[in-house]
Tab-separated table of C-alpha atoms in Angstrom:
chain	number	residue	atom	x	y	z
S	12	UNK	CA	78.906	83.094	-15.523
S	13	UNK	CA	78.061	85.414	-12.623
S	14	UNK	CA	80.370	83.485	-10.274
S	15	UNK	CA	83.255	83.817	-12.753
S	16	UNK	CA	82.659	87.544	-13.079
S	17	UNK	CA	82.614	87.957	-9.292
S	18	UNK	CA	85.819	85.950	-8.965
S	19	UNK	CA	87.525	88.271	-11.466
S	20	UNK	CA	86.606	91.256	-9.272
S	21	UNK	CA	88.289	89.953	-6.105
S	22	UNK	CA	90.570	92.549	-4.572
S	23	UNK	CA	88.961	95.439	-6.445
S	24	UNK	CA	86.551	98.047	-5.136
S	25	UNK	CA	83.162	97.998	-6.915
S	26	UNK	CA	80.009	97.936	-4.793
S	27	UNK	CA	78.616	94.425	-5.257
S	28	UNK	CA	75.357	93.429	-3.586
S	29	UNK	CA	73.661	90.024	-3.633
S	30	UNK	CA	70.067	89.361	-2.573
S	31	UNK	CA	68.473	85.954	-2.030
S	32	UNK	CA	65.549	84.713	0.018
S	33	UNK	CA	67.665	81.801	1.329
S	34	UNK	CA	70.046	82.512	4.246
S	35	UNK	CA	72.135	79.461	3.295
S	36	UNK	CA	72.578	80.799	-0.251
S	37	UNK	CA	73.764	84.161	1.089
S	38	UNK	CA	76.139	82.379	3.494
S	39	UNK	CA	77.584	80.399	0.576
S	40	UNK	CA	78.130	83.544	-1.515
S	41	UNK	CA	79.711	85.409	1.405
S	42	UNK	CA	82.047	82.494	2.122
S	43	UNK	CA	83.174	82.249	-1.495
S	44	UNK	CA	83.246	85.975	-2.267
S	45	UNK	CA	84.012	87.928	0.961
S	46	UNK	CA	84.013	91.226	-0.978
S	47	UNK	CA	80.299	90.782	-1.845
S	48	UNK	CA	77.708	92.246	0.506
S	49	UNK	CA	74.960	89.649	0.889
S	50	UNK	CA	71.429	90.396	2.020
S	51	UNK	CA	68.626	87.969	2.843
S	52	UNK	CA	65.531	89.406	1.234
S	53	UNK	CA	62.713	89.164	-1.274
S	54	UNK	CA	63.748	90.286	-4.758
S	55	UNK	CA	60.168	91.358	-5.427
S	56	UNK	CA	60.764	94.067	-2.770
S	57	UNK	CA	64.411	95.062	-3.122
S	58	UNK	CA	65.874	97.061	-0.200
S	59	UNK	CA	67.546	99.655	-2.453
S	60	UNK	CA	66.839	103.156	-3.738
S	61	UNK	CA	65.818	103.832	-7.331
S	62	UNK	CA	68.791	103.727	-9.706
S	63	UNK	CA	71.138	102.252	-7.106
S	64	UNK	CA	73.239	100.089	-9.454
S	65	UNK	CA	75.083	100.461	-12.745
S	66	UNK	CA	74.726	96.738	-13.488
S	67	UNK	CA	71.928	94.401	-12.328
S	68	UNK	CA	72.216	90.689	-13.153
S	69	UNK	CA	70.213	87.540	-12.463
S	70	UNK	CA	70.848	83.998	-13.646
S	71	UNK	CA	67.791	81.778	-13.095
S	72	UNK	CA	66.567	83.832	-10.160
S	73	UNK	CA	63.993	86.588	-10.708
S	74	UNK	CA	61.407	84.309	-12.305
S	75	UNK	CA	60.951	82.436	-9.004
S	76	UNK	CA	59.679	85.608	-7.352
S	77	UNK	CA	57.073	86.633	-9.917
S	78	UNK	CA	56.491	89.621	-12.176
S	79	UNK	CA	57.185	92.274	-9.556
S	80	UNK	CA	60.754	91.008	-9.213
S	81	UNK	CA	61.404	92.136	-12.802
S	82	UNK	CA	59.776	95.477	-12.046
S	83	UNK	CA	62.042	95.885	-9.012
S	84	UNK	CA	65.150	94.883	-10.970
S	85	UNK	CA	64.353	97.562	-13.548
S	86	UNK	CA	63.757	100.142	-10.813
S	87	UNK	CA	67.258	99.855	-9.331
S	88	UNK	CA	69.087	100.268	-12.684
S	89	UNK	CA	70.880	103.613	-12.728
S	90	UNK	CA	70.748	106.041	-15.675
S	91	UNK	CA	73.230	104.697	-18.204
S	92	UNK	CA	73.124	101.301	-16.474
S	93	UNK	CA	72.371	97.820	-17.738
S	94	UNK	CA	70.164	94.871	-16.757
S	95	UNK	CA	71.233	91.357	-17.858
S	96	UNK	CA	68.928	88.404	-17.182
S	97	UNK	CA	68.962	84.675	-17.911
S	98	UNK	CA	65.477	83.229	-17.313
S	99	UNK	CA	64.092	79.677	-17.351
S	100	UNK	CA	62.277	78.886	-20.611
S	101	UNK	CA	59.407	76.421	-21.022
S	102	UNK	CA	60.070	73.369	-23.201
S	103	UNK	CA	63.757	74.187	-23.492
S	104	UNK	CA	66.675	71.824	-22.858
S	105	UNK	CA	66.937	72.633	-19.133
S	106	UNK	CA	63.148	72.431	-18.740
S	107	UNK	CA	63.003	68.970	-20.300
S	108	UNK	CA	65.902	67.741	-18.202
S	109	UNK	CA	64.125	68.964	-15.061
S	110	UNK	CA	60.910	67.272	-16.205
S	111	UNK	CA	62.741	63.964	-16.716
S	112	UNK	CA	64.432	64.300	-13.326
S	113	UNK	CA	61.122	64.992	-11.614
S	114	UNK	CA	59.374	62.040	-13.265
S	115	UNK	CA	62.231	59.710	-12.323
S	116	UNK	CA	62.267	60.903	-8.704
S	117	UNK	CA	58.500	60.675	-8.341
S	118	UNK	CA	58.613	57.112	-9.647
S	119	UNK	CA	61.401	56.361	-7.165
S	120	UNK	CA	59.265	57.768	-4.372
S	121	UNK	CA	56.162	55.850	-5.504
S	122	UNK	CA	58.144	52.574	-5.557
S	123	UNK	CA	58.815	52.919	-1.809
S	124	UNK	CA	62.409	51.842	-2.522
S	125	UNK	CA	64.041	53.658	0.392
S	126	UNK	CA	61.457	52.530	2.969
S	127	UNK	CA	61.618	48.924	1.774
S	128	UNK	CA	65.424	48.969	1.697
S	129	UNK	CA	65.466	50.265	5.253
S	130	UNK	CA	63.120	47.468	6.389
S	131	UNK	CA	65.292	44.870	4.650
S	132	UNK	CA	68.477	46.148	6.264
S	133	UNK	CA	66.869	46.314	9.697
S	134	UNK	CA	65.850	42.664	9.369
S	135	UNK	CA	69.244	41.737	7.921
S	136	UNK	CA	71.137	43.267	10.842
S	137	UNK	CA	68.719	41.600	13.266
S	138	UNK	CA	69.237	38.235	11.565
S	139	UNK	CA	72.991	38.736	11.721
S	140	UNK	CA	72.748	38.874	15.531
S	141	UNK	CA	70.492	35.808	15.856
S	142	UNK	CA	67.110	37.137	14.768
S	143	UNK	CA	64.664	35.615	12.316
S	144	UNK	CA	66.124	34.743	8.935
S	145	UNK	CA	62.617	34.387	7.478
S	146	UNK	CA	61.735	37.990	8.316
S	147	UNK	CA	64.855	39.184	6.479
S	148	UNK	CA	64.115	37.031	3.402
S	149	UNK	CA	60.520	38.278	3.334
S	150	UNK	CA	61.707	41.900	3.470
S	151	UNK	CA	64.166	41.227	0.627
S	152	UNK	CA	61.359	39.803	-1.536
S	153	UNK	CA	59.195	42.858	-0.861
S	154	UNK	CA	62.040	45.096	-2.064
S	155	UNK	CA	62.398	43.289	-5.394
S	156	UNK	CA	59.566	45.089	-7.290
S	157	UNK	CA	61.075	48.423	-6.269
S	158	UNK	CA	64.470	47.305	-7.574
S	159	UNK	CA	62.832	46.410	-10.884
S	160	UNK	CA	61.194	49.849	-11.000
S	161	UNK	CA	64.589	51.534	-10.556
S	162	UNK	CA	65.972	49.320	-13.336
S	163	UNK	CA	63.174	50.596	-15.561
S	164	UNK	CA	63.781	54.252	-14.643
S	165	UNK	CA	67.500	54.036	-15.429
S	166	UNK	CA	66.809	52.114	-18.636
S	167	UNK	CA	64.480	54.915	-19.770
S	168	UNK	CA	66.427	57.964	-18.610
S	169	UNK	CA	69.998	56.707	-18.122
S	170	UNK	CA	71.982	56.176	-14.941
S	171	UNK	CA	72.887	59.881	-14.667
S	172	UNK	CA	69.256	61.006	-14.303
S	173	UNK	CA	68.607	63.291	-11.316
S	174	UNK	CA	72.345	63.908	-10.889
S	175	UNK	CA	72.983	60.178	-10.334
S	176	UNK	CA	70.746	60.127	-7.245
S	177	UNK	CA	68.841	57.027	-8.355
S	178	UNK	CA	71.921	55.106	-9.483
S	179	UNK	CA	73.682	55.977	-6.202
S	180	UNK	CA	70.775	54.556	-4.222
S	181	UNK	CA	70.537	51.478	-6.428
S	182	UNK	CA	74.276	50.708	-6.360
S	183	UNK	CA	74.637	51.594	-2.683
S	184	UNK	CA	71.849	49.262	-1.544
S	185	UNK	CA	73.176	46.437	-3.729
S	186	UNK	CA	76.762	46.870	-2.495
S	187	UNK	CA	75.764	47.003	1.175
S	188	UNK	CA	73.478	44.014	0.773
S	189	UNK	CA	76.241	41.933	-0.810
S	190	UNK	CA	78.759	42.792	1.939
S	191	UNK	CA	76.477	43.451	4.890
S	192	UNK	CA	78.806	41.807	7.424
S	193	UNK	CA	81.247	44.668	6.800
S	194	UNK	CA	78.768	47.463	7.546
S	195	UNK	CA	77.509	49.106	10.719
S	196	UNK	CA	73.734	49.222	11.080
S	197	UNK	CA	73.573	52.839	12.285
S	198	UNK	CA	75.753	54.069	9.430
S	199	UNK	CA	73.607	52.306	6.822
S	200	UNK	CA	70.316	53.562	8.234
S	201	UNK	CA	71.711	57.097	8.596
S	202	UNK	CA	72.821	57.016	4.948
S	203	UNK	CA	69.331	55.965	3.838
S	204	UNK	CA	67.739	58.734	5.906
S	205	UNK	CA	70.071	61.285	4.337
S	206	UNK	CA	69.292	60.019	0.834
S	207	UNK	CA	65.584	60.239	1.623
S	208	UNK	CA	65.996	63.924	2.539
S	209	UNK	CA	68.026	64.558	-0.627
S	210	UNK	CA	65.274	63.042	-2.771
S	211	UNK	CA	62.662	65.290	-1.121
S	212	UNK	CA	64.854	68.360	-1.680
S	213	UNK	CA	65.525	67.378	-5.302
S	214	UNK	CA	61.808	66.889	-6.008
S	215	UNK	CA	61.042	70.315	-4.547
S	216	UNK	CA	63.812	71.951	-6.586
S	217	UNK	CA	62.734	70.352	-9.860
S	218	UNK	CA	59.095	71.268	-9.237
S	219	UNK	CA	60.090	74.872	-8.513
S	220	UNK	CA	62.219	75.132	-11.650
S	221	UNK	CA	59.428	73.778	-13.843
S	222	UNK	CA	56.877	76.050	-12.200
S	223	UNK	CA	59.043	79.142	-12.738
S	224	UNK	CA	59.760	78.514	-16.445
S	225	UNK	CA	58.406	81.214	-18.741
S	226	UNK	CA	56.512	80.616	-21.993
S	227	UNK	CA	56.547	83.027	-24.941
S	228	UNK	CA	53.529	84.995	-23.740
S	229	UNK	CA	55.059	85.338	-20.288
S	230	UNK	CA	58.324	86.501	-21.837
S	231	UNK	CA	56.508	89.231	-23.736
S	232	UNK	CA	54.884	90.326	-20.477
S	233	UNK	CA	58.308	90.565	-18.818
S	234	UNK	CA	59.602	92.670	-21.708
S	235	UNK	CA	56.564	94.946	-21.333
S	236	UNK	CA	57.292	95.317	-17.604
S	237	UNK	CA	60.866	96.389	-18.372
S	238	UNK	CA	59.677	98.887	-20.972
S	239	UNK	CA	57.201	100.270	-18.437
S	240	UNK	CA	60.195	100.687	-16.123
S	241	UNK	CA	61.752	103.044	-18.723
S	242	UNK	CA	64.335	100.530	-19.918
S	243	UNK	CA	65.158	99.970	-23.581
S	244	UNK	CA	65.687	96.389	-24.749
S	245	UNK	CA	68.999	95.534	-26.404
S	246	UNK	CA	68.633	91.741	-26.620
S	247	UNK	CA	65.510	89.637	-26.071
S	248	UNK	CA	65.813	86.119	-27.415
S	249	UNK	CA	66.008	82.415	-26.603
S	250	UNK	CA	69.569	81.443	-25.690
S	251	UNK	CA	70.615	78.443	-27.820
S	252	UNK	CA	74.176	77.107	-27.303
S	253	UNK	CA	75.877	75.694	-30.365
S	254	UNK	CA	75.867	72.243	-28.746
S	255	UNK	CA	72.086	72.209	-28.188
S	256	UNK	CA	69.093	71.997	-30.508
S	257	UNK	CA	66.746	73.531	-27.963
S	258	UNK	CA	67.145	76.834	-26.103
S	259	UNK	CA	68.351	76.626	-22.514
S	260	UNK	CA	66.940	79.978	-21.365
S	261	UNK	CA	65.543	83.371	-22.296
S	262	UNK	CA	68.183	86.119	-22.556
S	263	UNK	CA	67.363	89.744	-21.783
S	264	UNK	CA	69.810	92.637	-21.916
S	265	UNK	CA	68.266	96.043	-21.279
S	266	UNK	CA	69.431	99.499	-20.281
S	267	UNK	CA	68.384	102.885	-18.989
S	268	UNK	CA	69.421	105.900	-21.022
S	269	UNK	CA	71.234	108.797	-19.433
S	270	UNK	CA	68.861	111.165	-21.268
S	271	UNK	CA	65.303	110.265	-20.229
S	272	UNK	CA	63.952	111.946	-23.376
S	273	UNK	CA	65.369	109.138	-25.566
S	274	UNK	CA	63.045	106.199	-25.129
S	275	UNK	CA	62.257	103.149	-27.261
S	276	UNK	CA	64.031	100.043	-28.488
S	277	UNK	CA	67.713	99.898	-29.335
S	278	UNK	CA	68.560	99.985	-33.018
S	279	UNK	CA	70.085	96.935	-34.743
S	280	UNK	CA	73.496	98.596	-34.529
S	281	UNK	CA	73.038	99.023	-30.781
S	282	UNK	CA	72.192	95.346	-30.436
S	283	UNK	CA	75.380	94.403	-32.257
S	284	UNK	CA	77.490	96.878	-30.254
S	285	UNK	CA	76.110	97.755	-26.794
S	286	UNK	CA	76.347	101.493	-27.455
S	287	UNK	CA	76.960	103.756	-30.464
S	288	UNK	CA	79.384	106.556	-31.111
S	289	UNK	CA	83.013	106.512	-32.265
S	290	UNK	CA	84.322	107.244	-28.766
S	291	UNK	CA	82.346	104.324	-27.330
S	292	UNK	CA	83.481	101.966	-30.084
S	293	UNK	CA	87.092	102.915	-29.374
S	294	UNK	CA	86.523	102.363	-25.659
S	295	UNK	CA	85.046	98.906	-26.315
S	296	UNK	CA	88.022	98.011	-28.536
S	297	UNK	CA	90.462	99.170	-25.842
S	298	UNK	CA	88.630	97.171	-23.170
S	299	UNK	CA	88.689	94.040	-25.331
S	300	UNK	CA	92.443	94.430	-25.838
S	301	UNK	CA	92.996	95.040	-22.124
S	302	UNK	CA	91.001	91.914	-21.239
S	303	UNK	CA	93.031	89.823	-23.709
S	304	UNK	CA	96.330	91.187	-22.367
S	305	UNK	CA	95.310	90.507	-18.747
S	306	UNK	CA	94.137	86.963	-19.532
S	307	UNK	CA	97.335	86.183	-21.453
S	308	UNK	CA	99.499	87.650	-18.676
S	309	UNK	CA	97.753	85.382	-16.206
S	310	UNK	CA	98.189	82.334	-18.466
S	311	UNK	CA	94.413	81.998	-18.737
S	312	UNK	CA	94.533	82.035	-22.557
S	313	UNK	CA	97.138	81.796	-25.310
S	314	UNK	CA	97.524	83.586	-28.637
S	315	UNK	CA	95.167	81.130	-30.351
S	316	UNK	CA	92.204	82.869	-28.701
S	317	UNK	CA	90.905	85.472	-31.135
S	318	UNK	CA	87.105	85.701	-31.098
S	319	UNK	CA	85.685	88.089	-28.499
S	320	UNK	CA	81.947	88.486	-27.850
S	321	UNK	CA	80.591	91.479	-25.924
S	322	UNK	CA	77.618	90.438	-23.783
S	323	UNK	CA	76.875	93.733	-22.015
S	324	UNK	CA	78.532	97.106	-21.644
S	325	UNK	CA	78.194	100.156	-19.453
S	326	UNK	CA	80.173	102.650	-21.574
S	327	UNK	CA	83.347	103.952	-19.910
S	328	UNK	CA	82.526	101.957	-16.760
S	329	UNK	CA	82.235	98.183	-17.313
S	330	UNK	CA	82.240	95.607	-20.086
S	331	UNK	CA	81.287	91.904	-19.853
S	332	UNK	CA	82.307	89.479	-22.566
S	333	UNK	CA	83.764	86.123	-23.504
S	334	UNK	CA	86.753	85.032	-25.560
S	335	UNK	CA	87.317	81.754	-27.346
S	336	UNK	CA	89.241	80.085	-30.136
S	337	UNK	CA	87.723	80.474	-33.608
S	338	UNK	CA	84.837	78.060	-34.197
S	339	UNK	CA	85.215	76.596	-30.690
S	340	UNK	CA	81.755	77.212	-29.215
S	341	UNK	CA	82.144	74.887	-26.237
S	342	UNK	CA	85.042	76.504	-24.371
S	343	UNK	CA	85.060	80.194	-23.490
S	344	UNK	CA	86.739	82.457	-20.946
S	345	UNK	CA	84.432	85.063	-19.403
S	346	UNK	CA	85.833	88.459	-18.396
S	347	UNK	CA	84.738	91.767	-16.936
S	348	UNK	CA	86.618	95.067	-17.218
S	349	UNK	CA	85.921	98.374	-15.524
């Protein structure tokens, strides 16, 4: 969602800042969105003044940096601004997928499949140039239990588990083995080394995602942190897509009032419409119409798209929403106006 919103802003002039602890992540954002100013930094210690931004967003990010990251995100929201967060949830659909991926990858690692495949190929290439055939056959037999373990993993979790990493290894080793005379030894061994690194990276990523997921008590603590940061909470709920039975994340939309004397939670009417007042409602309606007209002019949607959902609004400055065909919950177009 965030990437789509950024793409819609290309060529315009808002101040957009992106912070990530990973230099490679910042490089990727800067390459894709040259108009975004990227900074390598710790989101639990943001390098910005209080109230620096009208809109602060994070999609599966702040929870990796701990509670103070939420405190910092609240700090940099300007008066009248909004904070919109999507946070990993324990025992949700994404959590369970990550757990399955991690179990499958750890079983792959425990089987020693990559090491044994490498030993078999080394002996096979040696045998092809006059070396011992017995050594190759022995190495192939030692690999067989690991092959059976991968069969079991894919039978339990499906061939797409861990983004097809296990099936790619399984099919790749089988294909090379069947047609080994057509392969170069260095290329095969380099491919195995690269796959070994990818498995390590995948295991680390899945472990991090599981470790960062927030349970209900933790979610309440985050909400308390935002309240302590003088934000009012508009939406705080599990995010459950129509195609899923389990939630995929926690959703938080919060804001800072222009008048510091008005504190507390948003009313039900505020949750339904991001702000109250006839002038604001008219502004929201105008922004919805403008978004529809722009999307139709760009052939992004046709006149069958009628249902518009407002996700967050900064009255008279910016509105984020989605538009879809009636009853079609799987396909939406995201938009931002300002």
